[in-house]
Amino acid sequence: MAFENKFVQLRIEKAETLRDAGINPYCNNSKRNTTIKKYLNVNSDIEHKENKRDEHRHYTVAGRIKLLRVMGKASFLQLEDESGVLQIYVARDHLPENFYNDIFKKNVEVGDIIEVGGYPFVTGQGELSLHASEFKLLTKSIAPLPEKFHGITDKETRYRKRYLDLIMNADVRKTFQIRSKVISLTRRFFEDKGFLEVETPMMHPIAGGANAKPFVTHHNALGIDRFLRIAPELYLKRLIVGGFEAVFEINRNFRNEGMDATHNPEFTSIEFYWAYKTYKDLIEITKEYFLYLFDHLDLPTHLPYGDLEIDFNKFSEVPLIESLHTIGEVPSEIVNDKEKILEFLKSKNISVKNGLSLGQLQGELFDEFVEHKLINPTFITEYPVEISPLARRSDVNPDITERFELFIAGREIANAFSELNDPVDQYERFKSQVESKECGDDEAHAMDEDFIEALSYGMAPTAGQGIGIDRLVMLLTNEHSIRDVLLFPAMKPIHHEELNQEEV
RNA sequence: GUCUUGUUAGCUCAGCUGGUAGAGCACGUCACUUUUAAUGAUGUGGCCGAUGGUUCGAAUCCAUCACAGGACACCA
């Protein structure tokens, strides 16, 4: 039951006591006239003043009480708002008669949201504080906060009750401020380049644009199932057909797959499409984008990530086949021979599905021996055509595509290619995907005839790219779980025992 | 999905090879007008994640389940 906890009961009683004394414990006419950060800035000169105070200044701040130290007729409390922390000095004789003893000491406690007016002064210990002459309770907190020193560390509680995590852990707030900036800077970067931000459907009749299992939902009015999108790609390309020459979308994708440190069922990406460009141009704009982010986030281009050091001045470019040998140390004589690759994988005790093509096997080799070694930003280029169903073939080698993926700290951050705009080739690729699907690959593409028809009208030569925003934020904030860069990561619902008993 | 480690007070954690539950913080009461996790005294607080089993006796041993962390598999 709600409110049954004895600490909660006690605090509800305090709220009632306040009401009886004519004080609204949920009062909303706040007169706050400055933030704590501004208060600290504007009063930084106080320590040079006579008596280290200025009784002619008056400010009203508001926030949550994080610490409370009562010493008889005076108290110190630490007040926190979004901008910072301020020490408040509350003395009995500077407040209305009896307020300090009867109201403040008995009914105000850590967690409450209050408003305090007074003048700036510096304490004997040298801390710029506020000397209170007005005190108003704005919101009574009836649930006790976690312990003041250790805060809240239990990961499950932190993710399920993110509000508590945010109250207790300032660095968590910082992470999400950075996330917000990354998204806003990304938007600004592409807008400044002349890209148009668009919104395409989240509910698709066919889940396309990536290899992944979709979530299914049902549209009652039409009596049909819809798929939550796994990627916006095919819709964004329809817009290029329609004549937009540079578009981008920042939004959620949904994939019905496992959850772990780098996967959440819903995740955020930016996809952008740029007509009359190739994947080579995308490599350049990607480098520019990263420098732009580092510059505007005020981050050094040499970043620690766990035990790793990432140098964002060192972008390199390696064709996939070449990387197998030079980085993955796979013998170069086997990488173009299906049988030899299978033999090699077997000798390394790595099992793969039956019936994989050469390109797919090369992909396996890459995942197994190369990916985790790519620490500094590396563009892996020239992907086999079999694992790139939407990418344009290379003019010099029809087995490979004009594609790259960007890897940083051993993880894929971006995927990009010159887009396949030959409708007949695209039709054939879909057909071979459908065959894979029929052979049991439930992540293979479905046929999208409407998309083929769109391509048939002619899509200008275009290059397109997707960047995983969550993983990017992880890199920039030195976080190692995607849950730490998502405000509300996916969690299993908790079974309530009472419900079970009712059912039985 | 598999393996593995957890789950004890509002929070952070002890609790040994089974013998009716412990600390700190928080909270209550008292003292204290310059503290910094304030301090001193004193007190309240628990279905030991859930269900079964073994046992005279289970927080502790066993099984099943739930949730979480980590690793692996699939994927971005």
XYZ file of C-alpha atoms (C1' of nucleotides) in Angstrom:
580
model
C 0.000 0.000 0.000
C 1.011 3.548 -0.593
C 2.329 5.613 2.318
C 2.453 2.662 4.737
C 6.134 3.157 5.520
C 6.559 4.551 9.028
C 8.964 7.289 7.926
C 6.469 8.407 5.328
C 3.713 8.381 7.956
C 5.771 10.602 10.196
C 6.389 13.092 7.440
C 2.727 13.154 6.433
C 1.975 14.043 10.052
C 4.436 16.918 9.790
C 2.683 18.160 6.677
C -0.609 18.067 8.623
C 0.946 19.950 11.521
C 2.054 22.633 9.066
C -1.412 22.881 7.565
C -2.869 23.296 11.067
C -0.397 26.129 11.626
C -1.678 27.847 8.482
C 1.261 26.855 6.304
C 0.505 25.193 2.974
C 2.989 22.329 2.574
C 2.455 22.461 -1.191
C 2.482 26.194 -1.730
C 3.134 27.406 -5.292
C 3.583 31.150 -5.182
C 7.341 31.111 -5.350
C 9.108 34.466 -5.370
C 12.483 33.115 -6.399
C 14.439 35.847 -8.147
C 17.766 34.189 -8.850
C 19.417 30.826 -9.284
C 22.099 29.549 -6.946
C 24.757 29.772 -9.626
C 23.915 33.394 -10.322
C 23.806 34.152 -6.584
C 27.291 32.707 -6.119
C 28.616 34.600 -9.133
C 27.145 37.963 -8.312
C 28.214 37.813 -4.664
C 31.741 36.539 -5.175
C 33.005 39.961 -3.986
C 31.512 39.579 -0.510
C 34.630 38.165 1.108
C 36.382 41.495 0.470
C 33.641 43.522 2.143
C 33.637 44.746 5.705
C 32.498 41.934 8.048
C 32.329 39.775 4.923
C 28.675 40.587 4.407
C 26.324 43.044 2.723
C 23.012 43.421 4.500
C 21.728 45.769 1.799
C 21.635 43.045 -0.798
C 18.667 40.725 -0.814
C 18.086 37.588 -2.860
C 15.483 34.864 -2.889
C 16.594 31.394 -3.884
C 14.770 28.069 -3.946
C 15.673 24.420 -4.077
C 15.814 21.126 -2.264
C 17.393 20.725 1.181
C 20.222 18.213 0.741
C 21.852 18.538 4.170
C 20.660 19.986 7.453
C 22.814 20.792 10.476
C 20.822 22.062 13.436
C 22.817 23.646 16.288
C 20.453 24.934 18.883
C 19.360 28.402 17.941
C 20.925 28.362 14.483
C 21.179 25.919 11.601
C 23.058 25.431 8.378
C 21.494 23.801 5.430
C 22.653 22.965 1.967
C 20.198 24.006 -0.662
C 20.450 22.624 -4.178
C 18.795 23.805 -7.355
C 19.580 22.761 -10.906
C 22.407 25.273 -11.131
C 24.315 24.473 -7.955
C 24.519 24.190 -4.173
C 24.306 27.031 -1.656
C 24.754 27.034 2.101
C 21.944 28.763 3.976
C 22.353 30.081 7.495
C 19.125 30.109 9.473
C 19.169 31.764 12.910
C 16.262 31.910 15.344
C 16.497 35.633 15.966
C 16.384 36.582 12.289
C 13.080 34.888 11.625
C 9.558 35.722 12.849
C 8.816 34.950 16.491
C 8.580 31.192 17.230
C 9.006 30.224 13.556
C 12.425 28.705 14.097
C 11.530 26.609 17.132
C 7.971 25.585 16.312
C 7.988 25.299 12.531
C 11.515 25.021 11.181
C 13.127 22.698 13.723
C 10.163 20.404 14.065
C 8.759 20.156 10.564
C 11.411 20.985 8.016
C 13.869 18.283 6.971
C 16.162 16.979 4.295
C 14.348 16.523 0.990
C 11.915 19.405 1.421
C 11.811 22.068 -1.278
C 11.999 25.530 0.197
C 12.449 29.168 -0.678
C 14.801 31.396 1.312
C 15.345 35.148 1.197
C 18.261 36.957 2.775
C 21.633 38.616 2.349
C 25.012 37.250 1.287
C 27.834 36.680 3.754
C 30.947 34.573 4.106
C 31.203 32.217 7.084
C 34.159 31.798 9.386
C 35.123 28.749 7.370
C 35.180 30.914 4.242
C 32.042 29.712 2.485
C 29.852 32.191 0.684
C 26.394 31.627 2.157
C 22.984 33.224 2.490
C 21.813 34.668 5.793
C 18.092 33.897 5.911
C 15.488 36.450 6.935
C 12.604 34.856 5.028
C 11.820 31.187 4.928
C 9.006 29.482 3.060
C 8.231 25.820 2.568
C 7.256 25.165 -1.052
C 6.961 21.383 -1.181
C 6.957 18.918 1.680
C 8.801 15.750 0.740
C 7.144 12.852 2.516
C 9.513 10.114 1.334
C 12.942 10.063 2.974
C 15.880 10.519 0.626
C 18.660 7.923 0.420
C 21.604 8.248 2.746
C 23.453 11.551 2.451
C 26.977 10.205 2.131
C 26.717 7.082 -0.025
C 23.662 8.311 -1.856
C 22.087 5.683 -4.030
C 24.339 3.120 -5.662
C 22.087 0.182 -6.393
C 21.890 0.100 -10.186
C 18.431 -1.357 -10.320
C 17.033 1.416 -8.129
C 18.965 4.040 -10.067
C 17.432 2.943 -13.378
C 13.933 2.245 -12.110
C 13.721 5.412 -10.034
C 15.818 7.737 -12.148
C 14.403 10.754 -10.307
C 16.154 9.558 -7.146
C 19.360 9.011 -9.053
C 19.113 12.547 -10.427
C 18.420 14.020 -6.989
C 21.355 12.224 -5.399
C 23.995 12.121 -8.140
C 25.091 15.393 -9.712
C 27.308 13.627 -12.267
C 24.262 11.784 -13.607
C 22.594 15.119 -14.277
C 25.802 16.181 -16.027
C 25.725 13.136 -18.310
C 22.217 13.937 -19.471
C 23.061 17.593 -19.975
C 25.862 16.473 -22.281
C 23.492 14.127 -24.078
C 21.096 16.977 -24.676
C 23.922 19.159 -25.990
C 25.129 16.432 -28.349
C 21.669 16.163 -29.886
C 21.259 19.893 -30.122
C 24.732 20.359 -31.657
C 24.086 17.552 -34.104
C 20.923 19.264 -35.222
C 22.688 22.592 -35.568
C 25.635 21.079 -37.469
C 23.399 19.576 -40.130
C 21.077 22.551 -40.328
C 24.078 24.816 -40.866
C 25.149 22.556 -43.727
C 21.775 23.102 -45.352
C 20.142 19.833 -44.322
C 16.401 19.768 -43.751
C 15.147 18.061 -40.606
C 12.230 15.745 -41.369
C 9.998 13.309 -39.513
C 9.151 9.998 -41.123
C 6.794 7.319 -39.791
C 7.585 5.358 -36.643
C 5.009 2.712 -37.595
C 5.859 0.886 -40.791
C 3.846 -1.567 -42.879
C 7.166 -3.286 -43.705
C 10.112 -3.110 -41.305
C 13.006 -2.167 -43.558
C 16.268 -0.270 -43.708
C 18.238 -2.598 -41.447
C 18.696 -6.231 -40.533
C 16.776 -6.647 -37.306
C 13.712 -8.169 -35.744
C 10.893 -5.645 -35.327
C 8.270 -5.017 -32.667
C 4.741 -5.573 -33.911
C 1.700 -3.542 -32.968
C -1.843 -3.459 -34.249
C -3.859 -0.697 -35.846
C -7.485 -1.318 -34.908
C -9.076 1.097 -37.390
C -7.426 -0.608 -40.371
C -7.320 -4.079 -38.857
C -3.660 -4.486 -39.779
C -0.388 -5.024 -37.989
C 2.281 -2.351 -38.000
C 5.963 -2.638 -37.253
C 7.762 -0.137 -35.083
C 10.491 1.084 -37.335
C 13.925 -0.509 -37.184
C 15.385 2.333 -39.291
C 14.080 5.377 -41.173
C 16.323 4.765 -44.186
C 13.818 3.783 -46.871
C 11.547 6.749 -46.098
C 14.391 9.247 -46.090
C 15.487 7.984 -49.507
C 11.948 8.423 -50.822
C 12.369 12.071 -49.867
C 15.536 12.278 -51.955
C 13.527 10.854 -54.861
C 11.027 13.614 -54.148
C 13.659 16.281 -54.697
C 14.964 17.152 -51.260
C 18.743 17.093 -51.599
C 19.851 16.932 -47.979
C 17.657 15.571 -45.191
C 18.206 14.257 -41.694
C 16.142 12.748 -38.917
C 17.077 12.338 -35.272
C 14.774 9.888 -33.588
C 14.176 6.518 -32.036
C 14.508 3.113 -33.664
C 13.108 -0.064 -32.160
C 14.644 -3.504 -32.413
C 13.199 -6.588 -30.838
C 16.478 -8.099 -29.722
C 18.611 -8.722 -26.671
C 19.528 -6.082 -24.115
C 23.033 -5.550 -22.827
C 25.596 -2.852 -22.111
C 25.359 -1.506 -25.669
C 21.800 -2.438 -26.681
C 18.448 -1.073 -25.595
C 15.250 -2.026 -27.440
C 14.696 1.630 -28.314
C 17.688 3.718 -29.236
C 18.356 7.049 -30.866
C 20.148 7.613 -34.114
C 20.639 10.325 -36.655
C 20.329 9.344 -40.268
C 21.184 11.821 -42.998
C 21.055 11.612 -46.778
C 22.961 13.881 -49.095
C 22.335 13.993 -52.834
C 25.159 14.354 -55.362
C 27.668 13.058 -52.798
C 29.475 9.761 -52.223
C 30.630 7.870 -49.152
C 33.984 9.616 -49.567
C 32.263 12.913 -48.838
C 30.655 11.305 -45.800
C 34.069 10.412 -44.384
C 35.009 14.079 -44.602
C 31.776 15.392 -43.089
C 32.040 12.814 -40.279
C 35.495 14.039 -39.307
C 34.217 17.584 -39.430
C 31.198 16.632 -37.298
C 33.381 15.102 -34.586
C 35.654 18.129 -34.452
C 32.571 20.343 -34.260
C 31.248 18.334 -31.307
C 34.540 18.394 -29.430
C 34.918 22.090 -30.034
C 31.424 23.016 -28.859
C 31.398 20.598 -25.939
C 34.739 21.985 -24.838
C 36.280 18.524 -24.761
C 39.894 17.634 -25.513
C 40.319 15.520 -28.656
C 42.283 13.035 -26.582
C 39.654 11.277 -24.477
C 39.968 8.591 -21.830
C 37.452 5.795 -22.166
C 37.802 3.335 -19.312
C 41.320 1.963 -19.630
C 41.534 3.191 -23.215
C 42.840 6.434 -24.630
C 41.112 7.608 -27.772
C 42.795 10.103 -30.051
C 40.169 11.869 -32.112
C 42.870 13.539 -34.198
C 43.741 10.157 -35.640
C 41.005 9.048 -37.992
C 42.205 6.249 -40.230
C 40.716 4.461 -43.214
C 41.171 0.757 -43.934
C 39.351 -1.441 -46.465
C 37.641 -4.339 -44.722
C 39.575 -7.087 -46.517
C 42.859 -5.381 -45.765
C 41.916 -4.949 -42.101
C 41.439 -8.701 -41.717
C 45.145 -9.206 -42.293
C 46.763 -5.996 -41.073
C 44.667 -5.591 -37.917
C 43.038 -8.972 -37.353
C 46.177 -10.957 -38.225
C 44.176 -13.329 -40.362
C 46.492 -14.932 -43.003
C 45.961 -12.884 -46.159
C 45.937 -15.924 -48.450
C 42.695 -17.263 -46.958
C 40.492 -14.174 -46.938
C 39.123 -14.679 -50.449
C 38.531 -18.410 -50.159
C 35.346 -19.711 -48.565
C 36.712 -23.154 -47.715
C 39.922 -21.799 -46.236
C 38.006 -19.310 -44.095
C 35.763 -22.088 -42.782
C 38.843 -24.172 -42.009
C 40.478 -21.222 -40.265
C 37.373 -20.468 -38.181
C 37.149 -24.118 -37.214
C 40.805 -24.147 -36.133
C 40.001 -21.185 -33.882
C 36.976 -23.000 -32.434
C 34.544 -20.487 -33.882
C 31.310 -21.915 -35.198
C 29.230 -20.139 -37.833
C 25.897 -20.841 -39.464
C 25.900 -23.137 -42.457
C 25.637 -21.813 -45.974
C 27.241 -18.419 -45.470
C 28.554 -16.675 -48.566
C 32.141 -15.448 -48.932
C 31.113 -11.897 -48.042
C 29.254 -13.063 -44.962
C 32.270 -15.108 -43.868
C 34.506 -12.090 -44.319
C 32.059 -10.235 -42.090
C 32.410 -12.994 -39.494
C 36.205 -12.734 -39.620
C 35.961 -8.995 -39.163
C 33.620 -9.256 -36.156
C 35.795 -11.915 -34.579
C 39.325 -10.621 -35.157
C 39.227 -6.933 -36.035
C 36.320 -5.011 -34.503
C 37.447 -5.028 -30.873
C 40.926 -3.830 -31.869
C 39.703 -0.596 -33.454
C 40.277 1.888 -30.654
C 41.090 5.161 -32.390
C 38.424 6.233 -34.896
C 38.675 3.949 -37.922
C 36.625 3.982 -41.090
C 36.397 0.406 -42.331
C 35.541 0.682 -46.034
C 34.534 -1.489 -49.002
C 32.081 -3.930 -47.425
C 31.119 -7.113 -49.282
C 27.932 -6.673 -51.270
C 26.172 -9.635 -49.564
C 26.144 -7.874 -46.203
C 25.233 -4.474 -47.660
C 21.833 -4.871 -49.281
C 21.152 -1.146 -49.650
C 24.595 0.075 -50.683
C 25.876 0.923 -54.141
C 28.330 -1.431 -55.776
C 31.851 -0.248 -56.402
C 32.451 0.576 -60.074
C 35.831 -1.180 -60.020
C 34.792 -4.303 -58.090
C 31.156 -5.441 -58.201
C 31.642 -7.708 -55.155
C 32.164 -4.797 -52.802
C 30.172 -1.688 -51.988
C 30.966 1.975 -51.531
C 30.409 1.729 -47.809
C 32.108 2.351 -44.488
C 31.436 1.776 -40.864
C 33.119 3.937 -38.260
C 34.534 2.134 -35.237
C 35.710 3.767 -32.025
C 36.746 1.994 -28.830
C 35.968 -1.347 -30.463
C 32.376 -0.434 -31.253
C 30.448 0.526 -34.321
C 29.414 4.167 -34.115
C 28.305 4.889 -37.672
C 27.305 3.097 -40.862
C 27.363 4.869 -44.213
C 27.368 4.277 -47.910
C 26.779 5.590 -51.354
C 23.168 4.627 -51.806
C 22.083 1.993 -54.231
C 19.841 3.847 -56.703
C 19.577 1.244 -59.455
C 16.019 -0.041 -58.947
C 16.670 -3.306 -60.756
C 19.763 -4.084 -58.674
C 17.823 -3.109 -55.529
C 15.015 -5.455 -56.536
C 17.483 -8.321 -56.981
C 19.097 -7.581 -53.605
C 15.725 -7.627 -51.881
C 14.968 -10.901 -53.599
C 18.152 -12.481 -52.291
C 17.302 -11.111 -48.831
C 13.886 -12.714 -49.068
C 15.588 -16.005 -49.912
C 17.768 -15.690 -46.812
C 14.638 -14.968 -44.827
C 12.999 -18.097 -46.151
C 16.134 -20.031 -45.204
C 15.642 -18.987 -41.596
C 17.428 -15.618 -41.355
C 14.619 -13.764 -39.589
C 16.611 -10.544 -39.666
C 16.905 -10.402 -43.451
C 15.081 -7.640 -45.317
C 11.577 -8.069 -46.590
C 10.663 -7.030 -50.142
C 9.513 -3.415 -50.250
C 7.935 -2.939 -53.652
C 6.801 0.560 -52.910
C 10.401 1.531 -52.292
C 11.458 -0.124 -55.560
C 8.775 1.885 -57.337
C 10.083 5.086 -55.768
C 13.602 4.280 -56.944
C 12.206 3.601 -60.392
C 11.402 7.285 -60.801
C 15.089 8.003 -60.239
C 16.951 8.890 -57.058
C 19.867 11.243 -57.628
C 23.213 9.726 -56.658
C 23.166 10.020 -52.893
C 25.242 9.158 -49.874
C 23.643 8.368 -46.527
C 24.780 7.690 -42.998
C 23.461 6.657 -39.609
C 25.151 7.483 -36.318
C 24.190 5.872 -33.019
C 23.641 8.772 -30.666
C 23.554 6.670 -27.486
C 26.920 5.095 -28.182
C 28.361 8.423 -29.166
C 27.227 9.903 -25.858
C 28.731 6.903 -24.051
C 32.089 7.704 -25.623
C 31.907 11.382 -24.779
C 30.820 10.827 -21.173
C 33.042 7.812 -20.463
C 30.013 5.687 -19.646
C 30.166 1.959 -20.269
C 26.533 0.973 -20.216
C 23.900 2.338 -22.581
C 21.581 2.433 -19.553
C 23.728 5.192 -18.114
C 23.033 7.456 -21.084
C 19.295 6.694 -21.260
C 17.101 8.468 -18.725
C 14.695 5.551 -18.542
C 16.368 2.400 -19.845
C 14.205 -0.625 -20.580
C 13.633 -2.751 -17.461
C 11.520 -5.791 -16.820
C 8.367 -4.943 -14.900
C 8.376 -6.001 -11.258
C 5.851 -8.682 -10.324
C 3.852 -7.672 -7.279
C 3.179 -10.562 -4.958
C -0.248 -9.255 -3.966
C -1.357 -9.475 -7.586
C -0.180 -13.057 -7.835
C -2.107 -14.012 -4.729
C -5.268 -12.403 -6.088
C -4.899 -14.336 -9.313
C -4.461 -17.618 -7.435
C 18.418 -17.299 -24.733
C 22.901 -19.584 -21.744
C 26.389 -19.240 -17.705
C 27.605 -16.611 -13.263
C 27.091 -13.396 -8.881
C 23.699 -10.839 -5.997
C 18.754 -9.623 -3.254
C 19.078 -8.412 4.996
C 15.899 -1.431 8.190
C 14.124 4.442 4.013
C 19.739 4.369 2.198
C 24.985 2.113 2.500
C 26.501 -2.439 4.331
C 27.997 -6.600 8.320
C 25.954 -11.221 9.825
C 31.760 -17.435 9.768
C 30.879 -24.324 9.577
C 22.394 -23.646 10.925
C 20.754 -21.783 17.496
C 14.759 -16.339 17.457
C 18.827 -9.844 13.636
C 23.599 -5.915 13.797
C 26.290 -1.049 12.510
C 26.508 3.826 10.253
C 23.389 7.435 8.107
C 18.213 8.903 8.274
C 14.042 9.419 11.866
C 12.065 10.516 17.385
C 13.529 12.960 22.216
C 17.257 16.160 24.839
C 21.621 19.665 24.604
C 24.133 23.164 21.450
C 24.136 30.597 17.479
C 29.555 29.704 12.363
C 28.664 24.159 10.893
C 30.865 21.380 6.245
C 29.012 13.559 6.031
C 28.464 19.110 12.355
C 28.801 17.083 17.447
C 27.271 14.574 22.318
C 23.393 11.685 24.900
C 19.218 8.475 24.220
C 15.344 5.815 21.703
C 12.168 3.760 17.679
C 12.736 0.955 13.420
C 13.078 -5.942 9.984
C 7.756 -11.491 6.872
C 16.493 -11.412 5.932
C 13.251 -11.000 -2.562
C 9.005 -15.122 -3.080
C 7.457 -20.268 -2.629
C 8.559 -25.165 -1.292
C 12.019 -28.746 1.030
C 15.872 -30.744 4.638
C 16.192 -30.079 10.119
C 14.230 -30.225 16.935
C 15.563 -25.416 14.794
C 16.928 -21.779 8.416
C 18.823 -14.893 6.864
C 22.407 -19.080 6.712
C 21.857 -25.669 3.503
C 18.910 -27.562 -1.108
C 15.214 -26.754 -5.169
C 12.028 -23.665 -8.059
C 10.541 -18.747 -9.303
C 11.070 -13.205 -9.631
C 14.223 -9.071 -10.367
C 19.127 -7.025 -11.024
C 24.584 -6.804 -12.143
C 28.492 -9.115 -15.098
C 30.080 -12.414 -19.134
C 28.677 -15.010 -23.632
C 25.202 -15.519 -27.984
C 22.257 -12.206 -31.537
C 22.364 -7.248 -32.991
C 23.503 -1.045 -33.512
